[in-house]
mmCIF file of C-alpha atoms in Angstrom:
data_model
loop_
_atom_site.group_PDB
_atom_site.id
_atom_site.type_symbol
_atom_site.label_atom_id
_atom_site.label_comp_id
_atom_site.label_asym_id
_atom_site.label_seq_id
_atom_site.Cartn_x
_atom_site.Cartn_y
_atom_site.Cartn_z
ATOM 1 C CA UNK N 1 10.280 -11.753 -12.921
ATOM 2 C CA UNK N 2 11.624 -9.935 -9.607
ATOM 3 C CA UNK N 3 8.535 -10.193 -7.095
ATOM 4 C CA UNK N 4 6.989 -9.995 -3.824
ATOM 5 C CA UNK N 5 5.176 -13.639 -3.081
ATOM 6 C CA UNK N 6 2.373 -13.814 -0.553
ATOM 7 C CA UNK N 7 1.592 -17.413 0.634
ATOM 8 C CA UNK N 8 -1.724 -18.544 1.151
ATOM 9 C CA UNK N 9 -3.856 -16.187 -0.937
ATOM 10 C CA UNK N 10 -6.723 -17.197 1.086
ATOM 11 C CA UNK N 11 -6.519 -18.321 4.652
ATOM 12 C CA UNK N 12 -9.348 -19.348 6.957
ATOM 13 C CA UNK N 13 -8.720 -19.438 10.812
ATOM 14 C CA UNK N 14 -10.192 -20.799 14.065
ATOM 15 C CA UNK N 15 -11.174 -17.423 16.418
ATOM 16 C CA UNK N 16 -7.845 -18.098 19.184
ATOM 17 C CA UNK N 17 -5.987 -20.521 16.911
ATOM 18 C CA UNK N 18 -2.690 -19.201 15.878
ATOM 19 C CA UNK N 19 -2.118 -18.370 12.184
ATOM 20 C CA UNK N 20 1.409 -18.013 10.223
ATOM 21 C CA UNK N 21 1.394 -15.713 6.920
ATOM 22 C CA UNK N 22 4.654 -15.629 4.918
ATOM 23 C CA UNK N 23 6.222 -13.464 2.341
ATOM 24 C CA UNK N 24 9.062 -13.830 0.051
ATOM 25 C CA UNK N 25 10.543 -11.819 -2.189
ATOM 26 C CA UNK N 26 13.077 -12.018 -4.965
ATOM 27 C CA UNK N 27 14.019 -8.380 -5.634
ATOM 28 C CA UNK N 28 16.863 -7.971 -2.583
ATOM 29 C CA UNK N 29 15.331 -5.271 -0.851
ATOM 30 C CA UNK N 30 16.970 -4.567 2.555
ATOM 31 C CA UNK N 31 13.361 -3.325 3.476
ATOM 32 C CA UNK N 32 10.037 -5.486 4.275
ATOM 33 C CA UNK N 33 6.865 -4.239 5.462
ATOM 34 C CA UNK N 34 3.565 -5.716 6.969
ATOM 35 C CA UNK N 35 0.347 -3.808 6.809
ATOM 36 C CA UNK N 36 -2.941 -4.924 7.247
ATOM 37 C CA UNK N 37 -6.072 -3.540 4.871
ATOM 38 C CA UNK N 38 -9.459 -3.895 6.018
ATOM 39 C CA UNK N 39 -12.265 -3.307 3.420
ATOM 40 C CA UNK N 40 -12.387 0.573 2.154
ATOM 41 C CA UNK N 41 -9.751 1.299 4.283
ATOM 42 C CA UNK N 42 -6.481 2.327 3.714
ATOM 43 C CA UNK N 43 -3.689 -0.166 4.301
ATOM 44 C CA UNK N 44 -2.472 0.279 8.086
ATOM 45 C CA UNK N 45 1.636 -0.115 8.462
ATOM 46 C CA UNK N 46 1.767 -3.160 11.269
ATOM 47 C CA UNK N 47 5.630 -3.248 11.493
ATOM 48 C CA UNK N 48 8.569 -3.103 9.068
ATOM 49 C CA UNK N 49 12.503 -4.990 9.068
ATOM 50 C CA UNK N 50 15.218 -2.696 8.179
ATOM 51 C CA UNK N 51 17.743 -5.668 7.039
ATOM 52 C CA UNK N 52 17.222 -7.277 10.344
ATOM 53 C CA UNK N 53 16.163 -3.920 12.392
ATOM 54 C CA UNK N 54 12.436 -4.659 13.617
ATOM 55 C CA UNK N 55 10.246 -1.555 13.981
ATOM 56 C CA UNK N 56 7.113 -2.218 15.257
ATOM 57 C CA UNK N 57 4.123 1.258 14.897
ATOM 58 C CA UNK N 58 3.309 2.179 18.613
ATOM 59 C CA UNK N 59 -0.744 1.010 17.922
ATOM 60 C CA UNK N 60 0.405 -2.338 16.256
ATOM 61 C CA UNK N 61 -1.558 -4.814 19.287
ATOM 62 C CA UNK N 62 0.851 -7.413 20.953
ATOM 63 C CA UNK N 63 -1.474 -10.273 19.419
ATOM 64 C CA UNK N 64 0.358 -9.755 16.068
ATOM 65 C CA UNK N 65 4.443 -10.894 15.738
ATOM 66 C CA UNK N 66 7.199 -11.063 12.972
ATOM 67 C CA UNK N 67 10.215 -12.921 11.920
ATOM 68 C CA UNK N 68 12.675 -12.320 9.444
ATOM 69 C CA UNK N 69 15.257 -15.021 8.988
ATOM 70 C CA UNK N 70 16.823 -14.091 6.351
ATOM 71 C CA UNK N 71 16.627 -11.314 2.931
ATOM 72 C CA UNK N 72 14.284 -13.217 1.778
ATOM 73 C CA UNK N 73 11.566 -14.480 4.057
ATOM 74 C CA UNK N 74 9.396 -12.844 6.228
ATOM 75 C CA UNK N 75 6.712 -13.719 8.425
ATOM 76 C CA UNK N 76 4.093 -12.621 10.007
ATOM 77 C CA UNK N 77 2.200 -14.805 13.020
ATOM 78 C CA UNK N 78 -1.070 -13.964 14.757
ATOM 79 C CA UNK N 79 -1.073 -15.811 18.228
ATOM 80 C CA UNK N 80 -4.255 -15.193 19.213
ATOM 81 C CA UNK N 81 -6.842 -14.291 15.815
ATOM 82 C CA UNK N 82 -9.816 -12.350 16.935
ATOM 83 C CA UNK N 83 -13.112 -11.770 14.466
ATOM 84 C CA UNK N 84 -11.477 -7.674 14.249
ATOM 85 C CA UNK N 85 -8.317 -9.686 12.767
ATOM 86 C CA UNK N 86 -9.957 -10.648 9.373
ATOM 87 C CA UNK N 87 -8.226 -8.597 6.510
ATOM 88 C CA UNK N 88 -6.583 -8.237 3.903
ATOM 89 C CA UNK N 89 -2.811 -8.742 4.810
ATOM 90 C CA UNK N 90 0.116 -6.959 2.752
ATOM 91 C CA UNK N 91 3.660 -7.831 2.526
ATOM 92 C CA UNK N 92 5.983 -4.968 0.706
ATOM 93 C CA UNK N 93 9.192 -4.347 0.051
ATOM 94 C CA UNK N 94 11.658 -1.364 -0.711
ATOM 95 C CA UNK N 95 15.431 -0.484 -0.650
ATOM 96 C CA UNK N 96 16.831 2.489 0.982
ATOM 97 C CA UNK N 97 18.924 3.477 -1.839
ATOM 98 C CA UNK N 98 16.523 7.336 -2.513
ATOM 99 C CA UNK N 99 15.903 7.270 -5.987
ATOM 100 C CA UNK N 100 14.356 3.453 -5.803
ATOM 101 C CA UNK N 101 12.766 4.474 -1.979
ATOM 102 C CA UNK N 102 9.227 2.911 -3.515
ATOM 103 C CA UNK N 103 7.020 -0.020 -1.918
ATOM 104 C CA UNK N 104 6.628 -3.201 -4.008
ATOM 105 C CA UNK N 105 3.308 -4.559 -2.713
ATOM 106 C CA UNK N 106 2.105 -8.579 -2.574
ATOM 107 C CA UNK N 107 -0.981 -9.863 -4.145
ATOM 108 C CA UNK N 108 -1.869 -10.289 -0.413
ATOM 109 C CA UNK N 109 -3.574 -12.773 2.199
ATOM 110 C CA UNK N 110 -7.222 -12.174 2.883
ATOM 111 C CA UNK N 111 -7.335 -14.098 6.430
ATOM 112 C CA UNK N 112 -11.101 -15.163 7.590
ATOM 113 C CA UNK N 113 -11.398 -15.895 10.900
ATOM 114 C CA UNK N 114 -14.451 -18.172 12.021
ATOM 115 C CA UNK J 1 -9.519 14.196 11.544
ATOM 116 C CA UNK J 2 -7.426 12.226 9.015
ATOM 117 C CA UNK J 3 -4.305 13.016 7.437
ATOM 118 C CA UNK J 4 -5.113 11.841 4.269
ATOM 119 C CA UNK J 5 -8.602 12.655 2.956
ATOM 120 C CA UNK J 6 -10.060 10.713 -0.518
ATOM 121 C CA UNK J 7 -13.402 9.756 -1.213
ATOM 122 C CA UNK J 8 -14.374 6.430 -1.518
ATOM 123 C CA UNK J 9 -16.831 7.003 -4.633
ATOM 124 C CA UNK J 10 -17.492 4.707 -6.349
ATOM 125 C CA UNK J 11 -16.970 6.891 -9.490
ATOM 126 C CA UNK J 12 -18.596 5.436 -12.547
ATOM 127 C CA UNK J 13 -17.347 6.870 -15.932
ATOM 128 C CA UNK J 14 -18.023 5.953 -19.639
ATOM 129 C CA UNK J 15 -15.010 4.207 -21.317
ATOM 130 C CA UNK J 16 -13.081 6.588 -23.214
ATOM 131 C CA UNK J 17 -13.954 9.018 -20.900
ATOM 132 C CA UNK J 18 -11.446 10.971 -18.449
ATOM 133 C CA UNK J 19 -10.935 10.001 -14.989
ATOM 134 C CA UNK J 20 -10.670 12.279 -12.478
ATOM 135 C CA UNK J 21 -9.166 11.747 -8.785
ATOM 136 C CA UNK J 22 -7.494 13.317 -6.104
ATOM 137 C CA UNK J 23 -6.760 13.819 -2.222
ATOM 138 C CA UNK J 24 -6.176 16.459 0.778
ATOM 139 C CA UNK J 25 -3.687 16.126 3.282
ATOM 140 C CA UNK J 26 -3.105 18.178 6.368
ATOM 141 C CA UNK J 27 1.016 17.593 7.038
ATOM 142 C CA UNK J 28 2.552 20.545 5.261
ATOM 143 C CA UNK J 29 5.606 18.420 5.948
ATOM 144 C CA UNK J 30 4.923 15.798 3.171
ATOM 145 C CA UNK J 31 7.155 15.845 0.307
ATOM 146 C CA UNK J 32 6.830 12.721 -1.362
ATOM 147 C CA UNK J 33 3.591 11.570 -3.748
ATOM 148 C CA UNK J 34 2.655 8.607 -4.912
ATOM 149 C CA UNK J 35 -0.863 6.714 -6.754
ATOM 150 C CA UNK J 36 -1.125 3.022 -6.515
ATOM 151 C CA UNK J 37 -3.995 1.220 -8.130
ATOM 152 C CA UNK J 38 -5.519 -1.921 -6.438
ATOM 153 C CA UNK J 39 -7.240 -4.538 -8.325
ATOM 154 C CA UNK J 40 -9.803 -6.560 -6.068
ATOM 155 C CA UNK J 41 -8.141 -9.181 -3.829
ATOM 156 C CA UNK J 42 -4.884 -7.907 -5.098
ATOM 157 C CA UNK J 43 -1.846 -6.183 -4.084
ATOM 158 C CA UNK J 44 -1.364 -2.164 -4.831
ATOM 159 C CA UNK J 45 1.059 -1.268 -7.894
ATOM 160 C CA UNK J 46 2.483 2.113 -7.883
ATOM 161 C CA UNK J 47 1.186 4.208 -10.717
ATOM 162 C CA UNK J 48 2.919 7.263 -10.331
ATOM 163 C CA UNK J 49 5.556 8.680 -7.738
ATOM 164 C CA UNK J 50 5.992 12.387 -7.461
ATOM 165 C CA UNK J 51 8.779 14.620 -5.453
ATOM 166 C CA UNK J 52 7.287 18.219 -4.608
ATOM 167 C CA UNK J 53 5.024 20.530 -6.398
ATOM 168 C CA UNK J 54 4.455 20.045 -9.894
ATOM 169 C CA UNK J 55 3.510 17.914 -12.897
ATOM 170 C CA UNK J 56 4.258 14.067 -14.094
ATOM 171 C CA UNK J 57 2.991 12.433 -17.033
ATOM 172 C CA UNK J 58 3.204 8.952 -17.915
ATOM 173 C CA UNK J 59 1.064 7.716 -20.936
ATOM 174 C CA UNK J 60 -2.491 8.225 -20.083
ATOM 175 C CA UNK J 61 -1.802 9.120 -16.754
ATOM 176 C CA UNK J 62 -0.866 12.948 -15.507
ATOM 177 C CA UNK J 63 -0.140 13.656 -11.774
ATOM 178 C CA UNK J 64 -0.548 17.009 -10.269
ATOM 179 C CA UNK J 65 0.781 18.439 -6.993
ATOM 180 C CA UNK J 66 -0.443 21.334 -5.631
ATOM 181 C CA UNK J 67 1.404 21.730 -2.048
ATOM 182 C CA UNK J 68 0.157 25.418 -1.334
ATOM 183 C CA UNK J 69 -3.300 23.796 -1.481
ATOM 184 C CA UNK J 70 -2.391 20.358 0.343
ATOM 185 C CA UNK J 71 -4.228 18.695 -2.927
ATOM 186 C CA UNK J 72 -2.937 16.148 -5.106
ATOM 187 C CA UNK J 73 -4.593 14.886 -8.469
ATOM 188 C CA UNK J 74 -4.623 11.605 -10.978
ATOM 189 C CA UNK J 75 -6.135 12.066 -14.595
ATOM 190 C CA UNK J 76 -6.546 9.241 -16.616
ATOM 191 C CA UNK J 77 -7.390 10.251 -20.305
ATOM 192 C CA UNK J 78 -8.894 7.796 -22.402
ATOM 193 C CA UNK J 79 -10.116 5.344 -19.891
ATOM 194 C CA UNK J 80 -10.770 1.899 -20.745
ATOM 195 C CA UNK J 81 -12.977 -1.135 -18.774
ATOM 196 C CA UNK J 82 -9.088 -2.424 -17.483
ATOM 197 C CA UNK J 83 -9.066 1.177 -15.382
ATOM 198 C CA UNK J 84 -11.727 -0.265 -13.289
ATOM 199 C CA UNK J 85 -10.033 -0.235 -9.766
ATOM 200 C CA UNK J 86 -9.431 1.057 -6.204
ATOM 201 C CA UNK J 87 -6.840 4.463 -6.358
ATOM 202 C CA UNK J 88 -4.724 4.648 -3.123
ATOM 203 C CA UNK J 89 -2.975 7.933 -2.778
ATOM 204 C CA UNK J 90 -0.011 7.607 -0.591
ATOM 205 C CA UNK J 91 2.483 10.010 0.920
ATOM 206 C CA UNK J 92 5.917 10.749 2.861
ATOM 207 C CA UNK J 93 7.271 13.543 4.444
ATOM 208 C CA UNK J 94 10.756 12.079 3.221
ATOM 209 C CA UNK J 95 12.512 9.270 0.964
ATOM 210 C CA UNK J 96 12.735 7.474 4.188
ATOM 211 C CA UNK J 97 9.375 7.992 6.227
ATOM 212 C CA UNK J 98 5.939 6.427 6.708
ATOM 213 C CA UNK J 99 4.066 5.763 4.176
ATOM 214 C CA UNK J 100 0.456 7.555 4.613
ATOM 215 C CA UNK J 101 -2.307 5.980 2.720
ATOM 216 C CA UNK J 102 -5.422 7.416 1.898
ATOM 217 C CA UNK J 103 -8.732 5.039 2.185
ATOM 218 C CA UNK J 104 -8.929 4.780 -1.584
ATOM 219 C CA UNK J 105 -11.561 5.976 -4.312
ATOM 220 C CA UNK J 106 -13.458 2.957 -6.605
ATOM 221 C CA UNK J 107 -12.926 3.499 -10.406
ATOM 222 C CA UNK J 108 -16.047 1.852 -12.532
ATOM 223 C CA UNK J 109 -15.437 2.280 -16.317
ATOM 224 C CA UNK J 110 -18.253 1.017 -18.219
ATOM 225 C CA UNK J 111 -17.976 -0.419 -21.987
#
């Protein structure tokens, strides 16, 4: 089946030691988000690609970057983790095309940070 | 204030029983409706997606959009123990536009 692959499930982190999250998906959207979902809160948009367009949200902090290299594959890499950092971390996906504009969520990475 | 308001609950219902949710928004401007359901440790799934004001009904679920009121609404008839989740309401102001999530309300269904 078509999906949206989150890779580790479970991550646990040094506080300051960098940490790469990845994402994969196999249903060719031109589309790939990264929000981050602390507990009882509402997922928070971090950045999204537009094919390989990067659009990072104005409050997203410096600490947290992205790479795309390819359809396919994204990334997301937190340089310096932070205790506040620990959450649950979403990859999505959608096309543009209007009547399929709908976000294809992950099963996620819930990132500890020690 | 927040642009999307839910509660959290936790709302605890008999199986068989109907569920119940729904959300206010402030942005007049939103368009676009959607309820995604959340498992623990899991991703969200879109339940139901929704264009305007207006009704949607897929199986047990019905959607209901009331823009006049800034109030949307989920019903789930004949809930079962498998119900038991976190709703996410989620909304656009167009097919191409920020997705604005709501904090989510817990679903218990009991046997």
């Amino acid at each position: 089946d078509a999906m949206v692959i989150q890779n580790p499930r479970y991550q646990v982190t040094q506080f300051g030691k960098p940490v790469t999250l990845s994402c994969s998906q196999t249903l060719n959207h031109n589309v790939m988000y990264w929000y981050q979902q602390k507990s009882s809160q509402a997922p928070k948009l971090l950045f999204h690609y537009y094919d390989k367009d990067f659009n990072n949200e104005a409050d997203t902090p410096d600490n947290f970057q992205s790479r795309r290299p390819n359809t396919s594959f994204c990334f997301l890499d937190i340089r310096s983790p932070g205790l506040g950092d620990a959450a649950m971390y979403l990859c999505a996906t959608s096309t543009t095309r209007p009547e399929e504009e709908k976000l294809f969520f992950g099963s996620g990475t819930q990132l500890s940070v020690l | 204030q927040k642009e999307v308001e839910q509660d959290p609950g936790p709302l605890s219902v008999p199986e068989g029983a109907i569920v119940s949710l729904n959300c206010t928004y402030s942005n007049s401007a939103f368009q676009y409706f959607m309820w995604y359901r959340q498992y623990s440790r899991k991703g969200p799934e879109l339940l139901m997606y929704t264009y305007s004001s207006g009704n949607k009904e897929d199986g047990r679920f019905t959607a209901q959009v009331d823009k006049s009121s800034k109030y949307i609404s989920l019903f789930i008839r004949d809930s079962q123990p498998s119900d038991s989740a976190t709703y996410l309401c989620a909304m656009q102001t167009d097919s191409w536009g920020k997705l604005q999530f709501g904090a989510g309300t817990q679903v218990v269904v009991t046997p």
